[in-house]
């Protein structure tokens, strides 16, 4: 090891940053995470630093610089962006005996800033002694995925309860206790947002000196996003990695399932349109049964679990069975499809109302009636719409909207074989056939505010990228 990692005490200490541009602002952002007071030495400040100064969060010294400006500093950053200025400021700071970091000049550095995973008070610093910064960032990304965002709060809670544990439990039991806290249901409850519940569990474990027998399972209804594995949320990946068993849908991409632990059980509960191998009540009951066995269950649904995903039926069954569940949102198909078009779901002044509708309802007597929602300035995203294309075309024709509503179709949005098409109601069926549009697809119906005259002038394109 040519460098040695240490955590510097920053409370009540001073950090000096020489430079008033972007490089200095970057270092400032980093040090603002700490309790140190910051002095910036620069003739002028770029806007972010100027704002921080106006807010009183940093001190600014614009007069000429001497060695004494660097004395008593816990750390000095030289970040002017000009190598010659950096070199002379470095010499001054060294005269003052400071520990110095000169941006992008490793040879002049006493200290190198690591890549940081910040779950304060849990902080991971990754360094490669300047050999492979890209590797450091890759490691950081992995850790960001693995360590839940609220981990720091759990560590802080444990810190607050240390005295209570020390007063009641011997050292060996205390070690077991903390092992249980960080590997067991208290951490799970905390990660899912149940801070009070986690605190109660830990306090009870301390007071009764019993822990480790808690066998309550849990269920997370997780949105997998539209199919590509980098469009699931970090929280979704976290739940997949914790899961003992995963019940997944038809539209789940195998790449997303690969994000789960290798030894997690995977159960396909897919429902192809029209043929229901796994009726909904059977899915609900296997979720309840697995949780009752103490398993950590993930119910993985494509897109967002709250959009046409029958999430509420599963949630009701879990509530009735007294089982806690958590909903982890996902990127819904309409968002994915709109991004694939290079467009935006809403566009100020053009399309201010967004309606999510289904082209297909299984509940008798509740045929989707999205046509009533269509007004100027509205975009309807029809899910499961390919099979109902004839009804869509007919409804638009009957309502006399064939000319003012544009249709964009995105099949397999954000997947390798994505297909995009654009047409009018009169050519919808033909377009679906000739372009080979298959499910899953989103059919966007857009009636922009500028329909008619201006529409023609603007090229008749609600999703502007296609212009
Ligand atoms: N919960 C999902 C929707 C489930 S209903 C979500 O939030 O996206 C299934 C329908 O979603 C499909 O028929 C199709 O209309 C749409 N869908 C799902 N994935 C899609 C994708 N990658 N591209 C386009 N549409 C998709």
PDB file of N, CA, C and O and ligand atoms in Angstrom, residues 225-227 250-251 301-309 330-334 336-337 382-385 410-415 439-443, ligand 1:
ATOM      1  N   UNK A 225     -39.873  -3.020 -14.346  1.00  0.00           N
ATOM      2  CA  UNK A 225     -39.624  -2.130 -15.478  1.00  0.00           C
ATOM      3  C   UNK A 225     -40.000  -2.819 -16.786  1.00  0.00           C
ATOM      4  O   UNK A 225     -40.534  -3.933 -16.789  1.00  0.00           O
ATOM      5  N   UNK A 226     -39.691  -2.174 -17.919  1.00  0.00           N
ATOM      6  CA  UNK A 226     -40.213  -2.642 -19.211  1.00  0.00           C
ATOM      7  C   UNK A 226     -39.451  -3.813 -19.821  1.00  0.00           C
ATOM      8  O   UNK A 226     -39.801  -4.277 -20.892  1.00  0.00           O
ATOM      9  N   UNK A 227     -38.376  -4.273 -19.195  1.00  0.00           N
ATOM     10  CA  UNK A 227     -37.727  -5.464 -19.756  1.00  0.00           C
ATOM     11  C   UNK A 227     -36.219  -5.432 -19.709  1.00  0.00           C
ATOM     12  O   UNK A 227     -35.612  -6.431 -19.407  1.00  0.00           O
ATOM     13  N   UNK A 250     -45.189 -13.291 -17.026  1.00  0.00           N
ATOM     14  CA  UNK A 250     -44.864 -13.646 -18.407  1.00  0.00           C
ATOM     15  C   UNK A 250     -43.902 -12.650 -19.071  1.00  0.00           C
ATOM     16  O   UNK A 250     -43.006 -13.039 -19.793  1.00  0.00           O
ATOM     17  N   UNK A 251     -44.089 -11.363 -18.822  1.00  0.00           N
ATOM     18  CA  UNK A 251     -43.299 -10.387 -19.575  1.00  0.00           C
ATOM     19  C   UNK A 251     -41.953 -10.061 -18.919  1.00  0.00           C
ATOM     20  O   UNK A 251     -41.276  -9.120 -19.329  1.00  0.00           O
ATOM     21  N   UNK A 301     -43.330  -8.048 -11.053  1.00  0.00           N
ATOM     22  CA  UNK A 301     -44.307  -7.736 -12.106  1.00  0.00           C
ATOM     23  C   UNK A 301     -43.651  -6.826 -13.122  1.00  0.00           C
ATOM     24  O   UNK A 301     -42.825  -5.996 -12.768  1.00  0.00           O
ATOM     25  N   UNK A 302     -44.074  -6.946 -14.374  1.00  0.00           N
ATOM     26  CA  UNK A 302     -43.446  -6.080 -15.371  1.00  0.00           C
ATOM     27  C   UNK A 302     -43.921  -4.641 -15.165  1.00  0.00           C
ATOM     28  O   UNK A 302     -44.990  -4.403 -14.599  1.00  0.00           O
ATOM     29  N   UNK A 303     -43.104  -3.712 -15.599  1.00  0.00           N
ATOM     30  CA  UNK A 303     -43.471  -2.299 -15.479  1.00  0.00           C
ATOM     31  C   UNK A 303     -43.588  -1.883 -14.022  1.00  0.00           C
ATOM     32  O   UNK A 303     -42.710  -2.160 -13.208  1.00  0.00           O
ATOM     33  N   UNK A 304     -44.693  -1.239 -13.700  1.00  0.00           N
ATOM     34  CA  UNK A 304     -44.958  -0.805 -12.336  1.00  0.00           C
ATOM     35  C   UNK A 304     -46.032  -1.714 -11.748  1.00  0.00           C
ATOM     36  O   UNK A 304     -47.021  -2.017 -12.438  1.00  0.00           O
ATOM     37  N   UNK A 305     -45.861  -2.142 -10.486  1.00  0.00           N
ATOM     38  CA  UNK A 305     -46.849  -3.072  -9.934  1.00  0.00           C
ATOM     39  C   UNK A 305     -48.218  -2.432  -9.705  1.00  0.00           C
ATOM     40  O   UNK A 305     -49.203  -3.128  -9.443  1.00  0.00           O
ATOM     41  N   UNK A 306     -48.267  -1.101  -9.831  1.00  0.00           N
ATOM     42  CA  UNK A 306     -49.536  -0.424  -9.596  1.00  0.00           C
ATOM     43  C   UNK A 306     -50.294  -0.114 -10.878  1.00  0.00           C
ATOM     44  O   UNK A 306     -51.338   0.532 -10.840  1.00  0.00           O
ATOM     45  N   UNK A 307     -49.779  -0.540 -12.028  1.00  0.00           N
ATOM     46  CA  UNK A 307     -50.452  -0.197 -13.290  1.00  0.00           C
ATOM     47  C   UNK A 307     -50.881  -1.477 -14.009  1.00  0.00           C
ATOM     48  O   UNK A 307     -50.036  -2.252 -14.465  1.00  0.00           O
ATOM     49  N   UNK A 308     -52.164  -1.688 -14.078  1.00  0.00           N
ATOM     50  CA  UNK A 308     -52.744  -2.866 -14.756  1.00  0.00           C
ATOM     51  C   UNK A 308     -51.990  -4.149 -14.402  1.00  0.00           C
ATOM     52  O   UNK A 308     -51.609  -4.926 -15.277  1.00  0.00           O
ATOM     53  N   UNK A 309     -51.772  -4.339 -13.128  1.00  0.00           N
ATOM     54  CA  UNK A 309     -50.955  -5.486 -12.716  1.00  0.00           C
ATOM     55  C   UNK A 309     -51.661  -6.318 -11.652  1.00  0.00           C
ATOM     56  O   UNK A 309     -51.072  -7.242 -11.103  1.00  0.00           O
ATOM     57  N   UNK A 330     -41.958   0.716 -10.306  1.00  0.00           N
ATOM     58  CA  UNK A 330     -41.108   0.411 -11.465  1.00  0.00           C
ATOM     59  C   UNK A 330     -41.430   1.363 -12.602  1.00  0.00           C
ATOM     60  O   UNK A 330     -42.393   2.126 -12.548  1.00  0.00           O
ATOM     61  N   UNK A 331     -40.615   1.322 -13.642  1.00  0.00           N
ATOM     62  CA  UNK A 331     -40.852   2.161 -14.827  1.00  0.00           C
ATOM     63  C   UNK A 331     -41.987   1.526 -15.623  1.00  0.00           C
ATOM     64  O   UNK A 331     -41.862   0.411 -16.121  1.00  0.00           O
ATOM     65  N   UNK A 332     -43.093   2.234 -15.701  1.00  0.00           N
ATOM     66  CA  UNK A 332     -44.241   1.667 -16.398  1.00  0.00           C
ATOM     67  C   UNK A 332     -44.051   1.749 -17.922  1.00  0.00           C
ATOM     68  O   UNK A 332     -43.272   2.569 -18.424  1.00  0.00           O
ATOM     69  N   UNK A 333     -44.761   0.869 -18.650  1.00  0.00           N
ATOM     70  CA  UNK A 333     -44.553   0.758 -20.097  1.00  0.00           C
ATOM     71  C   UNK A 333     -44.774   2.091 -20.813  1.00  0.00           C
ATOM     72  O   UNK A 333     -44.074   2.400 -21.782  1.00  0.00           O
ATOM     73  N   UNK A 334     -45.733   2.902 -20.344  1.00  0.00           N
ATOM     74  CA  UNK A 334     -45.981   4.185 -21.025  1.00  0.00           C
ATOM     75  C   UNK A 334     -44.745   5.078 -20.952  1.00  0.00           C
ATOM     76  O   UNK A 334     -44.369   5.711 -21.947  1.00  0.00           O
ATOM     77  N   UNK A 336     -41.636   4.040 -20.592  1.00  0.00           N
ATOM     78  CA  UNK A 336     -40.594   3.411 -21.401  1.00  0.00           C
ATOM     79  C   UNK A 336     -40.851   3.669 -22.891  1.00  0.00           C
ATOM     80  O   UNK A 336     -39.928   3.974 -23.659  1.00  0.00           O
ATOM     81  N   UNK A 337     -42.124   3.573 -23.288  1.00  0.00           N
ATOM     82  CA  UNK A 337     -42.469   3.721 -24.706  1.00  0.00           C
ATOM     83  C   UNK A 337     -42.283   5.173 -25.139  1.00  0.00           C
ATOM     84  O   UNK A 337     -41.779   5.457 -26.233  1.00  0.00           O
ATOM     85  N   UNK A 382     -52.726   3.449 -24.265  1.00  0.00           N
ATOM     86  CA  UNK A 382     -53.554   2.243 -24.150  1.00  0.00           C
ATOM     87  C   UNK A 382     -52.638   1.034 -23.961  1.00  0.00           C
ATOM     88  O   UNK A 382     -51.819   0.724 -24.830  1.00  0.00           O
ATOM     89  N   UNK A 383     -52.755   0.395 -22.814  1.00  0.00           N
ATOM     90  CA  UNK A 383     -52.040  -0.848 -22.532  1.00  0.00           C
ATOM     91  C   UNK A 383     -52.875  -1.996 -23.099  1.00  0.00           C
ATOM     92  O   UNK A 383     -54.104  -1.903 -23.142  1.00  0.00           O
ATOM     93  N   UNK A 384     -52.223  -3.075 -23.457  1.00  0.00           N
ATOM     94  CA  UNK A 384     -52.910  -4.264 -23.984  1.00  0.00           C
ATOM     95  C   UNK A 384     -53.833  -3.856 -25.142  1.00  0.00           C
ATOM     96  O   UNK A 384     -54.960  -4.326 -25.251  1.00  0.00           O
ATOM     97  N   UNK A 385     -53.327  -2.934 -25.979  1.00  0.00           N
ATOM     98  CA  UNK A 385     -54.198  -2.338 -26.991  1.00  0.00           C
ATOM     99  C   UNK A 385     -54.127  -3.001 -28.353  1.00  0.00           C
ATOM    100  O   UNK A 385     -55.006  -2.758 -29.191  1.00  0.00           O
ATOM    101  N   UNK A 410     -45.640   1.619 -29.800  1.00  0.00           N
ATOM    102  CA  UNK A 410     -44.293   1.133 -29.462  1.00  0.00           C
ATOM    103  C   UNK A 410     -44.431  -0.288 -28.949  1.00  0.00           C
ATOM    104  O   UNK A 410     -45.056  -0.533 -27.924  1.00  0.00           O
ATOM    105  N   UNK A 411     -43.857  -1.197 -29.721  1.00  0.00           N
ATOM    106  CA  UNK A 411     -43.897  -2.598 -29.307  1.00  0.00           C
ATOM    107  C   UNK A 411     -42.553  -2.946 -28.676  1.00  0.00           C
ATOM    108  O   UNK A 411     -41.511  -2.512 -29.160  1.00  0.00           O
ATOM    109  N   UNK A 412     -42.592  -3.695 -27.581  1.00  0.00           N
ATOM    110  CA  UNK A 412     -41.376  -4.129 -26.871  1.00  0.00           C
ATOM    111  C   UNK A 412     -40.454  -2.941 -26.575  1.00  0.00           C
ATOM    112  O   UNK A 412     -39.252  -2.966 -26.888  1.00  0.00           O
ATOM    113  N   UNK A 413     -41.044  -1.912 -25.993  1.00  0.00           N
ATOM    114  CA  UNK A 413     -40.279  -0.696 -25.702  1.00  0.00           C
ATOM    115  C   UNK A 413     -39.053  -1.019 -24.879  1.00  0.00           C
ATOM    116  O   UNK A 413     -39.112  -1.803 -23.933  1.00  0.00           O
ATOM    117  N   UNK A 414     -37.938  -0.420 -25.230  1.00  0.00           N
ATOM    118  CA  UNK A 414     -36.652  -0.525 -24.509  1.00  0.00           C
ATOM    119  C   UNK A 414     -36.067  -1.931 -24.556  1.00  0.00           C
ATOM    120  O   UNK A 414     -35.221  -2.280 -23.741  1.00  0.00           O
ATOM    121  N   UNK A 415     -36.556  -2.742 -25.505  1.00  0.00           N
ATOM    122  CA  UNK A 415     -35.953  -4.064 -25.684  1.00  0.00           C
ATOM    123  C   UNK A 415     -35.237  -4.106 -27.031  1.00  0.00           C
ATOM    124  O   UNK A 415     -35.430  -3.232 -27.872  1.00  0.00           O
ATOM    125  N   UNK A 439     -47.665  -7.881 -29.316  1.00  0.00           N
ATOM    126  CA  UNK A 439     -47.672  -7.568 -27.892  1.00  0.00           C
ATOM    127  C   UNK A 439     -46.311  -7.921 -27.311  1.00  0.00           C
ATOM    128  O   UNK A 439     -45.662  -8.811 -27.822  1.00  0.00           O
ATOM    129  N   UNK A 440     -45.848  -7.316 -26.258  1.00  0.00           N
ATOM    130  CA  UNK A 440     -46.494  -6.198 -25.587  1.00  0.00           C
ATOM    131  C   UNK A 440     -46.243  -4.891 -26.328  1.00  0.00           C
ATOM    132  O   UNK A 440     -45.154  -4.652 -26.823  1.00  0.00           O
ATOM    133  N   UNK A 441     -47.277  -4.081 -26.391  1.00  0.00           N
ATOM    134  CA  UNK A 441     -47.129  -2.788 -27.060  1.00  0.00           C
ATOM    135  C   UNK A 441     -48.013  -1.750 -26.387  1.00  0.00           C
ATOM    136  O   UNK A 441     -49.042  -2.082 -25.790  1.00  0.00           O
ATOM    137  N   UNK A 442     -47.579  -0.516 -26.481  1.00  0.00           N
ATOM    138  CA  UNK A 442     -48.385   0.613 -26.003  1.00  0.00           C
ATOM    139  C   UNK A 442     -48.890   1.361 -27.233  1.00  0.00           C
ATOM    140  O   UNK A 442     -48.129   1.614 -28.164  1.00  0.00           O
ATOM    141  N   UNK A 443     -50.166   1.673 -27.229  1.00  0.00           N
ATOM    142  CA  UNK A 443     -50.744   2.473 -28.313  1.00  0.00           C
ATOM    143  C   UNK A 443     -51.054   3.851 -27.730  1.00  0.00           C
ATOM    144  O   UNK A 443     -51.873   3.975 -26.818  1.00  0.00           O
TER     145      UNK A 443
HETATM  146  N1  LIG B   1     -47.600  -3.270 -15.018  1.00  0.00           N
HETATM  147  C1  LIG B   1     -47.243  -3.069 -16.401  1.00  0.00           C
HETATM  148  C2  LIG B   1     -48.430  -3.272 -17.318  1.00  0.00           C
HETATM  149  C3  LIG B   1     -48.924  -4.685 -17.327  1.00  0.00           C
HETATM  150  S1  LIG B   1     -50.214  -4.956 -18.475  1.00  0.00           S
HETATM  151  C4  LIG B   1     -46.620  -1.682 -16.575  1.00  0.00           C
HETATM  152  O1  LIG B   1     -46.672  -0.847 -15.655  1.00  0.00           O
HETATM  153  O2  LIG B   1     -46.042  -1.429 -17.631  1.00  0.00           O
HETATM  154  C5  LIG B   1     -49.316  -5.597 -19.850  1.00  0.00           C
HETATM  155  C6  LIG B   1     -49.228  -4.556 -20.926  1.00  0.00           C
HETATM  156  O3  LIG B   1     -48.216  -3.631 -20.621  1.00  0.00           O
HETATM  157  C7  LIG B   1     -48.856  -5.094 -22.279  1.00  0.00           C
HETATM  158  O4  LIG B   1     -49.952  -5.642 -22.976  1.00  0.00           O
HETATM  159  C8  LIG B   1     -48.379  -3.839 -22.964  1.00  0.00           C
HETATM  160  O5  LIG B   1     -49.453  -3.020 -23.341  1.00  0.00           O
HETATM  161  C9  LIG B   1     -47.663  -3.135 -21.815  1.00  0.00           C
HETATM  162  N2  LIG B   1     -46.214  -3.419 -21.818  1.00  0.00           N
HETATM  163  C10 LIG B   1     -45.513  -4.080 -20.904  1.00  0.00           C
HETATM  164  N3  LIG B   1     -44.188  -4.083 -21.222  1.00  0.00           N
HETATM  165  C11 LIG B   1     -44.089  -3.390 -22.378  1.00  0.00           C
HETATM  166  C12 LIG B   1     -42.997  -3.024 -23.221  1.00  0.00           C
HETATM  167  N4  LIG B   1     -41.734  -3.354 -22.939  1.00  0.00           N
HETATM  168  N5  LIG B   1     -43.274  -2.302 -24.337  1.00  0.00           N
HETATM  169  C13 LIG B   1     -44.528  -1.920 -24.634  1.00  0.00           C
HETATM  170  N6  LIG B   1     -45.588  -2.242 -23.876  1.00  0.00           N
HETATM  171  C14 LIG B   1     -45.376  -2.958 -22.759  1.00  0.00           C
END
